[in-house]
mmCIF file of C-alpha atoms and ligand atoms in Angstrom:
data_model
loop_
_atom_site.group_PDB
_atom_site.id
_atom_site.type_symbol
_atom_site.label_atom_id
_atom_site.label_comp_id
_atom_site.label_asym_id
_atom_site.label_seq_id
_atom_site.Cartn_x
_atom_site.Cartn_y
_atom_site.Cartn_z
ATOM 1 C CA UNK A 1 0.000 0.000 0.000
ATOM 2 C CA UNK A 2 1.123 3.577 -0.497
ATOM 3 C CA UNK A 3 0.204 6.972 1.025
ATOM 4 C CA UNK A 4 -1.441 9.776 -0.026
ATOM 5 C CA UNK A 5 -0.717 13.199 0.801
ATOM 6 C CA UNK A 6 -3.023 16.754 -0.013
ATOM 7 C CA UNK A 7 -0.337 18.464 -2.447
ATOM 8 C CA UNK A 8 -2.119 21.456 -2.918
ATOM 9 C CA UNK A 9 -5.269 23.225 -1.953
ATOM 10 C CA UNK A 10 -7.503 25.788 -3.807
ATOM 11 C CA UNK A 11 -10.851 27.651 -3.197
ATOM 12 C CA UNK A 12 -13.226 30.058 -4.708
ATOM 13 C CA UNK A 13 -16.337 31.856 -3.091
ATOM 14 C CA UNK A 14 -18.461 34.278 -5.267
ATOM 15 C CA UNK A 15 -17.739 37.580 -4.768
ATOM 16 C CA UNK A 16 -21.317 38.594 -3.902
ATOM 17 C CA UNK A 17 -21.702 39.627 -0.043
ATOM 18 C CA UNK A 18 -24.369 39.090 1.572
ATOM 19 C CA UNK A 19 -24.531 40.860 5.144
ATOM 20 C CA UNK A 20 -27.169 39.449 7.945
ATOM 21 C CA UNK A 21 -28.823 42.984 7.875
ATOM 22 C CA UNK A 22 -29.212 42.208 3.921
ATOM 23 C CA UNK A 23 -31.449 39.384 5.063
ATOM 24 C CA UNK A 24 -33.185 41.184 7.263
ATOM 25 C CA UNK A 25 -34.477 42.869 3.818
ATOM 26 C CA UNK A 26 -35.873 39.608 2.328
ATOM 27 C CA UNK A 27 -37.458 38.484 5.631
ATOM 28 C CA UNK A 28 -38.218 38.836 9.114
ATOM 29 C CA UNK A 29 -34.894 38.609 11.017
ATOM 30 C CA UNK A 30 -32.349 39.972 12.483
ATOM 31 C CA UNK A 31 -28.095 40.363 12.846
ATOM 32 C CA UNK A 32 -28.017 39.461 16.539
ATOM 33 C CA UNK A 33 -30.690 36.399 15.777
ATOM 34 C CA UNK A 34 -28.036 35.302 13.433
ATOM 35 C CA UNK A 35 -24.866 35.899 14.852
ATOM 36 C CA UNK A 36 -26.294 34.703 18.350
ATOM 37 C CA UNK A 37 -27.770 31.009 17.270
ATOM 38 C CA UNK A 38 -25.274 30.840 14.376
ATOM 39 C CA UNK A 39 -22.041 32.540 14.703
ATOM 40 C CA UNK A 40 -22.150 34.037 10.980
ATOM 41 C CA UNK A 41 -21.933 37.660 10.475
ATOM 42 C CA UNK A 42 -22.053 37.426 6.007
ATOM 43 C CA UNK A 43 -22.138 34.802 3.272
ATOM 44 C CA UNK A 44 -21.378 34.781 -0.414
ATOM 45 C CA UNK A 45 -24.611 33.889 -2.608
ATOM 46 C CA UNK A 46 -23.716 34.363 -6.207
ATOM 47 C CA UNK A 47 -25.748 36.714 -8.459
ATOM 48 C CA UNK A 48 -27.785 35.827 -11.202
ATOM 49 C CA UNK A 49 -25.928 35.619 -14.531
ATOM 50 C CA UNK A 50 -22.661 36.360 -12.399
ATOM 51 C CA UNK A 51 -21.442 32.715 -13.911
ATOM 52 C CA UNK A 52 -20.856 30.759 -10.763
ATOM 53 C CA UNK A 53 -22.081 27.464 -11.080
ATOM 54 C CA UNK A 54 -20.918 24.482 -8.610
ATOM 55 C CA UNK A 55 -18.690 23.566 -11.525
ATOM 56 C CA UNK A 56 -17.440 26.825 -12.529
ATOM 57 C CA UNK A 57 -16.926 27.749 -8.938
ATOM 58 C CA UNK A 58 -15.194 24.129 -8.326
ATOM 59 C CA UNK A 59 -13.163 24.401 -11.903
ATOM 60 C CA UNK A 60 -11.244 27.855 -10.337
ATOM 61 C CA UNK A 61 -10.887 26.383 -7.106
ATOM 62 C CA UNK A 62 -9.186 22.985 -8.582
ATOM 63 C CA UNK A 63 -6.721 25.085 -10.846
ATOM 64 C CA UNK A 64 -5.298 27.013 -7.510
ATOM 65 C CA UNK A 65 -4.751 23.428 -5.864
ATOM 66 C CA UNK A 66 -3.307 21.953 -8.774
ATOM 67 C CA UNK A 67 -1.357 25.085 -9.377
ATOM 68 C CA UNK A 68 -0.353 24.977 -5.938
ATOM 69 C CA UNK A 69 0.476 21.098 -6.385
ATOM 70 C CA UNK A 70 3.436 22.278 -9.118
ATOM 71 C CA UNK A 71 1.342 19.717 -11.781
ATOM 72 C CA UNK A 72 -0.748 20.219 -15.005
ATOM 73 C CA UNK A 73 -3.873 19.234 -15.283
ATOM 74 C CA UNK A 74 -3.128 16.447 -17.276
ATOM 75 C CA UNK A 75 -0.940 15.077 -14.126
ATOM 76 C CA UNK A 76 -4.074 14.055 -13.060
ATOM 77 C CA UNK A 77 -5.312 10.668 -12.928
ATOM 78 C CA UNK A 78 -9.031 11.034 -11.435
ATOM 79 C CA UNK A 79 -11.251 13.405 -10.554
ATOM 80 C CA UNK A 80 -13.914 13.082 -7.549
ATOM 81 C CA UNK A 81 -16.253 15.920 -7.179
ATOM 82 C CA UNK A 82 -18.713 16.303 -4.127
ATOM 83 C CA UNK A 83 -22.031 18.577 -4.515
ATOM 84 C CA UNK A 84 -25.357 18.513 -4.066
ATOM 85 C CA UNK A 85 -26.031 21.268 -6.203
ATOM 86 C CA UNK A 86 -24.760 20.252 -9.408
ATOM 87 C CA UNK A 87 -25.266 22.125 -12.713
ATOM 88 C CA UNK A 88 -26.986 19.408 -13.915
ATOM 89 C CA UNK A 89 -29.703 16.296 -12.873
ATOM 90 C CA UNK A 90 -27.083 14.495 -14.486
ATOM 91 C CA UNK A 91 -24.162 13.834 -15.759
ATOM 92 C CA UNK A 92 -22.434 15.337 -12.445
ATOM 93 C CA UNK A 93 -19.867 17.870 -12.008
ATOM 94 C CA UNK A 94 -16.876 15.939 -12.653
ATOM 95 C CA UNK A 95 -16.643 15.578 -16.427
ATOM 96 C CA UNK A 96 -17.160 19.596 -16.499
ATOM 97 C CA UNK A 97 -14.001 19.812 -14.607
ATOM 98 C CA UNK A 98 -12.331 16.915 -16.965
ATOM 99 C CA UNK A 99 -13.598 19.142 -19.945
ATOM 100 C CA UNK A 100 -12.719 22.892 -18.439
ATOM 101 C CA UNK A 101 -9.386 21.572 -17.631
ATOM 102 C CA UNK A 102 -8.642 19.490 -21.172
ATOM 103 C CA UNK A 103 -7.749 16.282 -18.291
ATOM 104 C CA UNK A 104 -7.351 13.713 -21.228
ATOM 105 C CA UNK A 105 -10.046 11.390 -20.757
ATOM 106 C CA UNK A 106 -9.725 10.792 -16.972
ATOM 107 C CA UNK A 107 -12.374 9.204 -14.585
ATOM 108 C CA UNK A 108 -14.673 11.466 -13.315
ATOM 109 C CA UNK A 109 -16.690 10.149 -9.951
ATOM 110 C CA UNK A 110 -19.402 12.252 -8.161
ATOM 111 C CA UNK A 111 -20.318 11.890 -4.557
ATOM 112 C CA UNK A 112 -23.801 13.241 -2.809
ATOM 113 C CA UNK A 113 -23.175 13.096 1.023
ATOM 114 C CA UNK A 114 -23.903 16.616 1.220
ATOM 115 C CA UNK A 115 -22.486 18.044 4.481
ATOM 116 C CA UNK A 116 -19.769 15.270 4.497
ATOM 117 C CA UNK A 117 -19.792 15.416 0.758
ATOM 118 C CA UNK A 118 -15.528 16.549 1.159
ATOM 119 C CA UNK A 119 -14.496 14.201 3.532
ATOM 120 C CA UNK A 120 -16.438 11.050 1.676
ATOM 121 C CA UNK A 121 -14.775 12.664 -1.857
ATOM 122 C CA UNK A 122 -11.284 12.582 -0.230
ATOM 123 C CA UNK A 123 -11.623 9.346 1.396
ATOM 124 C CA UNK A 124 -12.418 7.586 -2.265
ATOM 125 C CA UNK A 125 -9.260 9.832 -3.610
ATOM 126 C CA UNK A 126 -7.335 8.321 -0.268
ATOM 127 C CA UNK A 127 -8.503 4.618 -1.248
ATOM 128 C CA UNK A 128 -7.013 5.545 -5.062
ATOM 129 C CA UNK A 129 -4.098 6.692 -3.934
ATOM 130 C CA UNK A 130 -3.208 3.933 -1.702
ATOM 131 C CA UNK A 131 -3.736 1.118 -3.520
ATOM 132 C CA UNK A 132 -1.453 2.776 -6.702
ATOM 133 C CA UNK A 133 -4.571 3.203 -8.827
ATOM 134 C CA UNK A 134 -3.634 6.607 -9.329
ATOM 135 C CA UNK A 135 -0.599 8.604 -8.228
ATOM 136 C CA UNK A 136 -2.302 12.347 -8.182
ATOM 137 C CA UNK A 137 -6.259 12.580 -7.821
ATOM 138 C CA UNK A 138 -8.107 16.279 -7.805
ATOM 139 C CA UNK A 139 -11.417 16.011 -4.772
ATOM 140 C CA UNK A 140 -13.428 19.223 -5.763
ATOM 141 C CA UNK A 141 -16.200 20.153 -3.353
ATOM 142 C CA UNK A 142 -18.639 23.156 -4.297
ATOM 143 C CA UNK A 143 -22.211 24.000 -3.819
ATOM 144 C CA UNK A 144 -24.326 26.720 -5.442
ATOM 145 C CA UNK A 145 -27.138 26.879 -2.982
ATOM 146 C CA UNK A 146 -28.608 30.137 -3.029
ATOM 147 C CA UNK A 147 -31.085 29.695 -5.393
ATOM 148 C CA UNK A 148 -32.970 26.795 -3.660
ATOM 149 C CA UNK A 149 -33.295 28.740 -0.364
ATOM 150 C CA UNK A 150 -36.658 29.982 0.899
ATOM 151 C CA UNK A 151 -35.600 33.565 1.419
ATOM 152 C CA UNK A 152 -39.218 34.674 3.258
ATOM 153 C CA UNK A 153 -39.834 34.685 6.571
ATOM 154 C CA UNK A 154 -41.152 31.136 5.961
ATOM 155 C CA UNK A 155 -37.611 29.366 5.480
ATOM 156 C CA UNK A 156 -35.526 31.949 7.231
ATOM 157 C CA UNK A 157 -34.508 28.652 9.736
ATOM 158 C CA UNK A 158 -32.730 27.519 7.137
ATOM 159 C CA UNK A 159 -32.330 30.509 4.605
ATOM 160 C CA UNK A 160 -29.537 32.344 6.665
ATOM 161 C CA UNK A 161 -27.567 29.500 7.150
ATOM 162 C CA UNK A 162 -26.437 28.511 4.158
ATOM 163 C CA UNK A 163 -23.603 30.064 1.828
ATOM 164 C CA UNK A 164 -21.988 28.983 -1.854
ATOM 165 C CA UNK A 165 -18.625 28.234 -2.468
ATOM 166 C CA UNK A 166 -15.910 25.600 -3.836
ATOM 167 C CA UNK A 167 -12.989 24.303 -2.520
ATOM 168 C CA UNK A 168 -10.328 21.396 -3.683
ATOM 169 C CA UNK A 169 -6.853 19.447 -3.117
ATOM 170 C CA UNK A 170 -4.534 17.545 -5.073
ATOM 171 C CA UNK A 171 -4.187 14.080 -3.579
ATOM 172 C CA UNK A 172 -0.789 12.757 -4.603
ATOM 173 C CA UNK A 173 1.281 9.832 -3.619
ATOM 174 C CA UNK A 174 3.436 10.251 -0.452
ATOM 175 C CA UNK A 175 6.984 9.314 -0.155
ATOM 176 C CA UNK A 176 8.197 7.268 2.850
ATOM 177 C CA UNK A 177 9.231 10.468 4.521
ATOM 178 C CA UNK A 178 6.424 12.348 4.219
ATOM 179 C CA UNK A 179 3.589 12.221 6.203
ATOM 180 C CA UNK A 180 0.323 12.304 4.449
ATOM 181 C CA UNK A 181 -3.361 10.891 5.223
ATOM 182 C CA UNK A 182 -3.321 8.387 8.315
ATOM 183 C CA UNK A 183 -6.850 7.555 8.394
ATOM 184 C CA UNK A 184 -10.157 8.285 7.186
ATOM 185 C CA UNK A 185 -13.630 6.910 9.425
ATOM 186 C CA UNK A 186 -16.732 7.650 7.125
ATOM 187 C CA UNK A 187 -20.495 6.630 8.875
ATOM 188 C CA UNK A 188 -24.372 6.781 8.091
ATOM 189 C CA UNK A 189 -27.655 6.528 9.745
ATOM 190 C CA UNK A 190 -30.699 6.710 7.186
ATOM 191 C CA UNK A 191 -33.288 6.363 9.875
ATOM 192 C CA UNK A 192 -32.268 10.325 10.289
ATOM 193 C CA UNK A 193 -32.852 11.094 6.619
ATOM 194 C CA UNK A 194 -36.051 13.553 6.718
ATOM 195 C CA UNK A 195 -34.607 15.334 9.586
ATOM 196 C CA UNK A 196 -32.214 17.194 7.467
ATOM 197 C CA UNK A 197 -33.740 16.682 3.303
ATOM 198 C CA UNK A 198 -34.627 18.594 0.079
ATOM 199 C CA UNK A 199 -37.265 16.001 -1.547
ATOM 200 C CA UNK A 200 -37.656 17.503 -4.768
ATOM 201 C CA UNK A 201 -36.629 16.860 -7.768
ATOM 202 C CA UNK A 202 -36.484 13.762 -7.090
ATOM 203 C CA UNK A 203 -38.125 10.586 -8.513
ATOM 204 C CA UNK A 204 -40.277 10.680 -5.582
ATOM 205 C CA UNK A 205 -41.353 13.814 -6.150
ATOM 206 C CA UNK A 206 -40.913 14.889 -10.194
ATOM 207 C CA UNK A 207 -41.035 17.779 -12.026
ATOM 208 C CA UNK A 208 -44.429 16.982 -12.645
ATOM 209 C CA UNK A 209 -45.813 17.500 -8.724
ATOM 210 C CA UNK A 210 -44.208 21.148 -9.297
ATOM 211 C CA UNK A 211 -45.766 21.744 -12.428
ATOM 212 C CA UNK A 212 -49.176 20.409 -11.169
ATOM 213 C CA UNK A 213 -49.703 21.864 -7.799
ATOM 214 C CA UNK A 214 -46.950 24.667 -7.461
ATOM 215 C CA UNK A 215 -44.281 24.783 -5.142
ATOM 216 C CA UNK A 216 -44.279 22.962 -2.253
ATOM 217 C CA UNK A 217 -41.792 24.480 0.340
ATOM 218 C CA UNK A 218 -41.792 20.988 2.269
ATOM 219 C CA UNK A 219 -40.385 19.090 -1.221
ATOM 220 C CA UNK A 220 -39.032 22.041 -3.085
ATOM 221 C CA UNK A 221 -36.985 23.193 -0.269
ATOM 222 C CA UNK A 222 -34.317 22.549 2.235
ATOM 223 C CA UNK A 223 -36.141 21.457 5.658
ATOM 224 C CA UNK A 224 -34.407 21.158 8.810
ATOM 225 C CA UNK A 225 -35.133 19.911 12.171
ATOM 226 C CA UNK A 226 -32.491 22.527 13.873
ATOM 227 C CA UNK A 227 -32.245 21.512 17.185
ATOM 228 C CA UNK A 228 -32.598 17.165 16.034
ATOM 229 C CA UNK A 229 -29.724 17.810 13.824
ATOM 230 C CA UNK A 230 -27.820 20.363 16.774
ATOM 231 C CA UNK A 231 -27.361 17.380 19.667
ATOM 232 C CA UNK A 232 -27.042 14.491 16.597
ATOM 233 C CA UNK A 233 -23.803 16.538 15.689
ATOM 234 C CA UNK A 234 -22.342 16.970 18.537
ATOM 235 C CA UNK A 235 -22.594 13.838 19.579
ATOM 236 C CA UNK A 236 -21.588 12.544 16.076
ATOM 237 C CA UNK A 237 -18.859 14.804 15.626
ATOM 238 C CA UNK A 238 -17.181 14.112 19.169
ATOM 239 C CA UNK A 239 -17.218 9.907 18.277
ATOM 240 C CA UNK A 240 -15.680 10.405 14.594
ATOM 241 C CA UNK A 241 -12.751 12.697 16.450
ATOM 242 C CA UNK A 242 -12.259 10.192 18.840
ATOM 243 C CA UNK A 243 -12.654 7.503 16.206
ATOM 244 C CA UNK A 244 -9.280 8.907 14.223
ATOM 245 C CA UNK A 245 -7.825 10.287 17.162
ATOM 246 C CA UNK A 246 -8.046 6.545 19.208
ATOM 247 C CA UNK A 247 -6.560 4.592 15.739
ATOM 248 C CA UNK A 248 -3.862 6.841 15.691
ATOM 249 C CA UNK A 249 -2.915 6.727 19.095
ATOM 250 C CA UNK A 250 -2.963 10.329 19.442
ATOM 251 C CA UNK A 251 -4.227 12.813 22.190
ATOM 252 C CA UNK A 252 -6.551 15.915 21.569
ATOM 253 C CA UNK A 253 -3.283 18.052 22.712
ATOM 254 C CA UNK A 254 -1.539 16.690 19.698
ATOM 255 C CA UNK A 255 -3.999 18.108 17.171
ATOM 256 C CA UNK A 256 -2.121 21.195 15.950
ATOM 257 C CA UNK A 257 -5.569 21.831 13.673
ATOM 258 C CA UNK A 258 -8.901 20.346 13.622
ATOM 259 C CA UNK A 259 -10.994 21.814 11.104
ATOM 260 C CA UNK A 260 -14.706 21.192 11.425
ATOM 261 C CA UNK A 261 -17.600 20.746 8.885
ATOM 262 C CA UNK A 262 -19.044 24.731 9.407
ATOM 263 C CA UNK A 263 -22.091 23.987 10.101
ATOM 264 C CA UNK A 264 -22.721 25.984 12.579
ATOM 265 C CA UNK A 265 -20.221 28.236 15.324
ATOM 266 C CA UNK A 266 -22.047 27.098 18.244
ATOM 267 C CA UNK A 267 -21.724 23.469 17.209
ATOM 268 C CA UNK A 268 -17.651 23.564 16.763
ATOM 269 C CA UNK A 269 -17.313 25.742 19.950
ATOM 270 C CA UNK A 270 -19.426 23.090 22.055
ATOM 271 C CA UNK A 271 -17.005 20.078 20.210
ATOM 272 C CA UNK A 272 -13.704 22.800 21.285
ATOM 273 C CA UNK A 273 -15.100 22.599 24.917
ATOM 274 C CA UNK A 274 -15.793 19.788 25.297
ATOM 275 C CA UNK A 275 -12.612 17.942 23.794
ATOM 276 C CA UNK A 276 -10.687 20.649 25.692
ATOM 277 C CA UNK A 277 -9.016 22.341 22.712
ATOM 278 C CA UNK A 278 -7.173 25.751 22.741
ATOM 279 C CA UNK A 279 -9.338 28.516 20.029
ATOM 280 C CA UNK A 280 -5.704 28.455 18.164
ATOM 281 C CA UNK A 281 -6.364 24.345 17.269
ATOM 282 C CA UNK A 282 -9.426 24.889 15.909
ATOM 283 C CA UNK A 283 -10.046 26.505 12.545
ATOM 284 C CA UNK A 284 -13.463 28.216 11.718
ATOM 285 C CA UNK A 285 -14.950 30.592 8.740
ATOM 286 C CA UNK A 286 -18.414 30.168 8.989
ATOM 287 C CA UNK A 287 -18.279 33.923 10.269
ATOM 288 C CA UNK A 288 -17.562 35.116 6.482
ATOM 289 C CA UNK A 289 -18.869 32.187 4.322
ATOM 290 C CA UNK A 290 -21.897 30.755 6.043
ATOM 291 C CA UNK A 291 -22.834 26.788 6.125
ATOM 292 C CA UNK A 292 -20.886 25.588 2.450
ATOM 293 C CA UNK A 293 -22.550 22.370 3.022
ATOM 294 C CA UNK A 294 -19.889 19.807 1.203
ATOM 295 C CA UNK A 295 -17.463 22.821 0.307
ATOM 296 C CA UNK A 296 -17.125 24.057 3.960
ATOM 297 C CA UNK A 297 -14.150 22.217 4.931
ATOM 298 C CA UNK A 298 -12.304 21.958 1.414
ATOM 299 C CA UNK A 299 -12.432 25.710 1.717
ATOM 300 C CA UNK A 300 -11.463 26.271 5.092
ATOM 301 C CA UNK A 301 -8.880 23.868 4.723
ATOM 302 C CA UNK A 302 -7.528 26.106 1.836
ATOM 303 C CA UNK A 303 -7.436 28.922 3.413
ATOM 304 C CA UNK A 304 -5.756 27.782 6.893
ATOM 305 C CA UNK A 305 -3.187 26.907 4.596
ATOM 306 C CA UNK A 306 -3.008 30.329 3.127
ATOM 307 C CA UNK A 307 -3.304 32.075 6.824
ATOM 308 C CA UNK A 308 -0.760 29.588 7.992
ATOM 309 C CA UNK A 309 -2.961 27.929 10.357
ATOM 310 C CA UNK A 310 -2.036 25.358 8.962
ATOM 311 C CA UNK A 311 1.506 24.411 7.881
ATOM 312 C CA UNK A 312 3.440 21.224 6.298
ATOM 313 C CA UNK A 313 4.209 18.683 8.876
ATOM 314 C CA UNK A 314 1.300 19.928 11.078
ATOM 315 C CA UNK A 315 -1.215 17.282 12.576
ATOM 316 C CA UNK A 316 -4.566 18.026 11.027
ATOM 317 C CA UNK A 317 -7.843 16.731 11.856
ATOM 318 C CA UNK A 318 -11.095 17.030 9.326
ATOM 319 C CA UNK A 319 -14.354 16.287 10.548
ATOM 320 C CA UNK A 320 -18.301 16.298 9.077
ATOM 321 C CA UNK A 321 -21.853 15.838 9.979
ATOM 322 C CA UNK A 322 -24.824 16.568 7.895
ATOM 323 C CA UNK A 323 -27.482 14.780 5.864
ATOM 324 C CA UNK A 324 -28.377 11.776 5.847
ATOM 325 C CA UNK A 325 -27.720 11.333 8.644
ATOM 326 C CA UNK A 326 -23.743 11.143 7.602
ATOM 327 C CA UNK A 327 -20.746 12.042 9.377
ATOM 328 C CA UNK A 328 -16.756 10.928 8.954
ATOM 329 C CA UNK A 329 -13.217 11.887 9.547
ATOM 330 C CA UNK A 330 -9.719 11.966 8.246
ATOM 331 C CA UNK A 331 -6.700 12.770 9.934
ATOM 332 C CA UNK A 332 -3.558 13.505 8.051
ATOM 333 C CA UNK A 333 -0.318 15.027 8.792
ATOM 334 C CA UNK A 334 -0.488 18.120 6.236
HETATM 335 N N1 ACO B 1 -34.480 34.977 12.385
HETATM 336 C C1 ACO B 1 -35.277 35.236 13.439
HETATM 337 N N2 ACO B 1 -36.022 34.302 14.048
HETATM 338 C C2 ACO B 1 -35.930 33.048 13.591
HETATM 339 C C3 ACO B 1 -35.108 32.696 12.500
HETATM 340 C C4 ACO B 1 -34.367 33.730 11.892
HETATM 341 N N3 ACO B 1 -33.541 33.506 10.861
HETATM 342 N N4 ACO B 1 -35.224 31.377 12.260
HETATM 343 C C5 ACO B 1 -36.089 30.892 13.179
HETATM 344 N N5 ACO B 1 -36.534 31.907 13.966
HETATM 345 C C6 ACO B 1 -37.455 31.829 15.093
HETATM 346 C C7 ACO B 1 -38.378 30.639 15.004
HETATM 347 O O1 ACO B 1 -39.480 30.915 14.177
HETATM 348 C C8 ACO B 1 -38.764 30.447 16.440
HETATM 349 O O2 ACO B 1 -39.769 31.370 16.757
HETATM 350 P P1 ACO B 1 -40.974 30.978 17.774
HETATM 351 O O3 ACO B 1 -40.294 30.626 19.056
HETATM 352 O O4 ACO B 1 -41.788 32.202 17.817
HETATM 353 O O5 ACO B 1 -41.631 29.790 17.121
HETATM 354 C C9 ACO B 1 -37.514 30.848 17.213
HETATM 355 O O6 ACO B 1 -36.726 31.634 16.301
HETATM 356 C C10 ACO B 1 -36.701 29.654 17.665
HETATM 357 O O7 ACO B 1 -36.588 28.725 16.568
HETATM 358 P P2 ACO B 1 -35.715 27.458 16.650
HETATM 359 O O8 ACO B 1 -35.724 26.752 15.337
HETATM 360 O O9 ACO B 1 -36.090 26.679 17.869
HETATM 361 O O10 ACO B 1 -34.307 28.135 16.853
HETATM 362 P P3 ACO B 1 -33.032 27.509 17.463
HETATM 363 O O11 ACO B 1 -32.675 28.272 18.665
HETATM 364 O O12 ACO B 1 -33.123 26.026 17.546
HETATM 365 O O13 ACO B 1 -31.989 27.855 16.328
HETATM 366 C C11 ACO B 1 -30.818 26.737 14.577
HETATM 367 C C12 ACO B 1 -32.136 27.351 15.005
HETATM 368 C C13 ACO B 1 -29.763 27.840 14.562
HETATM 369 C C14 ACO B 1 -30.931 26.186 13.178
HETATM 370 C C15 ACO B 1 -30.487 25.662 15.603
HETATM 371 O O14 ACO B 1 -31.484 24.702 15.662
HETATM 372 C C16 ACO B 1 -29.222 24.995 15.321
HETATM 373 O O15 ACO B 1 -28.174 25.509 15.607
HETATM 374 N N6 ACO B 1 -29.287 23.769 14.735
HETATM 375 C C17 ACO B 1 -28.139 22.986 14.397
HETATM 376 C C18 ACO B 1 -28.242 22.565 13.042
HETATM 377 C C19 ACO B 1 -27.419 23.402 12.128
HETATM 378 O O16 ACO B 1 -26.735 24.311 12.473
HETATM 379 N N7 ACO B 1 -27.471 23.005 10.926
HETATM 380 C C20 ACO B 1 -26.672 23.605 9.950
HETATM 381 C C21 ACO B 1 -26.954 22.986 8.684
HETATM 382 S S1 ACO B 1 -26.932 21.262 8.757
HETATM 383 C C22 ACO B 1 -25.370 20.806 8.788
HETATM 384 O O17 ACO B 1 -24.529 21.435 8.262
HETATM 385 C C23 ACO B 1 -25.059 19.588 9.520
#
């Protein structure tokens, strides 16, 4: 078996700001309301015919990390994207990357595990890696989400959580020195999936409901059960740490960066607290980007690499929770 290591790392968030007091414009809320339950002070919602699709926004954010990799897009051997908000019913993202970037005719696989959409993509481009299948595979996450929100007063439970955005790294085969990916822990419950769902389109519920009746905002739009979903994660979150932490034989104090799924400020402060780390070992940007569903962590991870939160050699952990119910980790040394 061989190891993989992230190579480089690349994101790209609209450049459309959207403030909480914009919000309060739409519907019936308010900054502190936000910031309070939520931690997150702006997102980035693209505009209309601004050009950011999940692909487009995923395409720019894979050319910084294979830029940042020193390779050519034609170094790569596979391509794993992670949305669930692609351009398209189908084919997925991927083969608009393999086309944007002119990647010869590589393999193009799409995953849908929507909040844990990265850390499912990267453990598939971790399994490649390993077993020599490929020696450099691109994991793109991006969602374009906007548009599907409720923006009244109706869906504002959900509405003002959510933010678009792509991030992506270059898996590449590790030499014996370096460190690279030590393990990735990937989980599901379905019994949970209602609590946390957008029904429609699917074949369930086809265009032809929507056509027929209207929309309806419990099939046509993200639902949530807030505070279900609130103690799942925690408790879901705090197992998968322990999970990677445990078959690595490492201690919380030897995390030099955990970066969690940004769902949600109050959820990654409660996991800090209660796994006793210091606010300089935990990495957070919901504040500027919202809830990127499967992008959140690709793009944080990018840019605590470009802060320097996060430097080579450094012992980082990843972790997600979200729909399904699914949740996973990975821990790698960077
Ligand atoms: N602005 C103002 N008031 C609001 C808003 C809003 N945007 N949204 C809801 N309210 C109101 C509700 O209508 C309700 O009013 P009522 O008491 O008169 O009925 C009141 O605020 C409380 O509503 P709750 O839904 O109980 O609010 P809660 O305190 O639970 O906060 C939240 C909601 C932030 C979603 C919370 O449940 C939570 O943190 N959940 C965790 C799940 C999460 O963060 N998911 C992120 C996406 S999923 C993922 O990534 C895993």
């Amino acid at each position: 078996m061989y190891k993989a290591k992230v190579a480089g790392v690349g994101h790209y968030v609209p450049e459309n700001i959207v403030s909480n007091n914009d919000l309060a414009q739409l519907m019936d809320t308010d900054d502190e309301w936000i910031r309070e339950r939520t931690g997150i002070e702006e997102r980035r919602w693209v505009k209309e015919g601004d050009g950011n699709t999940a692909a487009t926004m995923g395409i720019k954010a894979a050319q910084m990390a294979i830029t940042q990799a020193g390779l050519e897009p034609n170094d790569i051997g596979h391509i794993v994207f992670a949305t669930i908000s692609p351009d398209y019913y189908f084919p997925g993202c991927g083969v608009q990357v393999q086309e944007a970037l002119g990647i010869h005719t590589a393999g193009a696989t799409d995953v849908r595990n929507a909040c844990s959409g990265f850390i499912y993509a990267l453990s598939v481009g971790n399994a490649f890696v390993k077993t020599g299948m490929y020696e450099h595979v691109l994991v793109v996450a991006s969602e374009l989400q906007s548009p599907f929100l409720d923006k009244t007063t109706r869906g504002r439970g959900v509405s003002v959580i959510f933010g678009d955005g792509a991030g992506a790294v270059v898996l590449s085969k590790a030499s014996a020195k370096e460190g690279g990916i030590k393990s990735c822990h990937l989980h599901s419950e379905g019994k949970h999936k209602e609590e946390l769902t957008m029904k429609g389109f699917g074949t369930q519920h086809w265009i032809g409901a929507l056509l027929e009746k209207g929309v309806n905002p419990d099939i046509h739009f993200p639902k949530m059960n807030g505070n279900f979903v609130f103690k799942n994660a925690v408790v879901r979150f705090g197992e998968v740490i322990k999970e990677a932490l445990d078959k690595n034989g490492i201690t919380p104090d030897q995390i030099d960066c955990l970066i969690p799924h940004q769902a949600n400020l109050r959820i990654a402060q409660f996991i800090q607290k209660r796994m006793g780390l210091r606010d300089d070992q935990v990495f957070n940007n919901i504040q500027k980007y919202g809830n990127t569903t499967g992008a959140s962590i690709a793009i944080a991870l990018s840019e605590a690499v470009q802060t320097g939160a996060v430097k080579r050699g450094d012992l980082v952990c990843l972790a997600a929770f979200g729909a399904g119910f699914t949740w996973g980790s990975v821990l790698m040394e960077y």
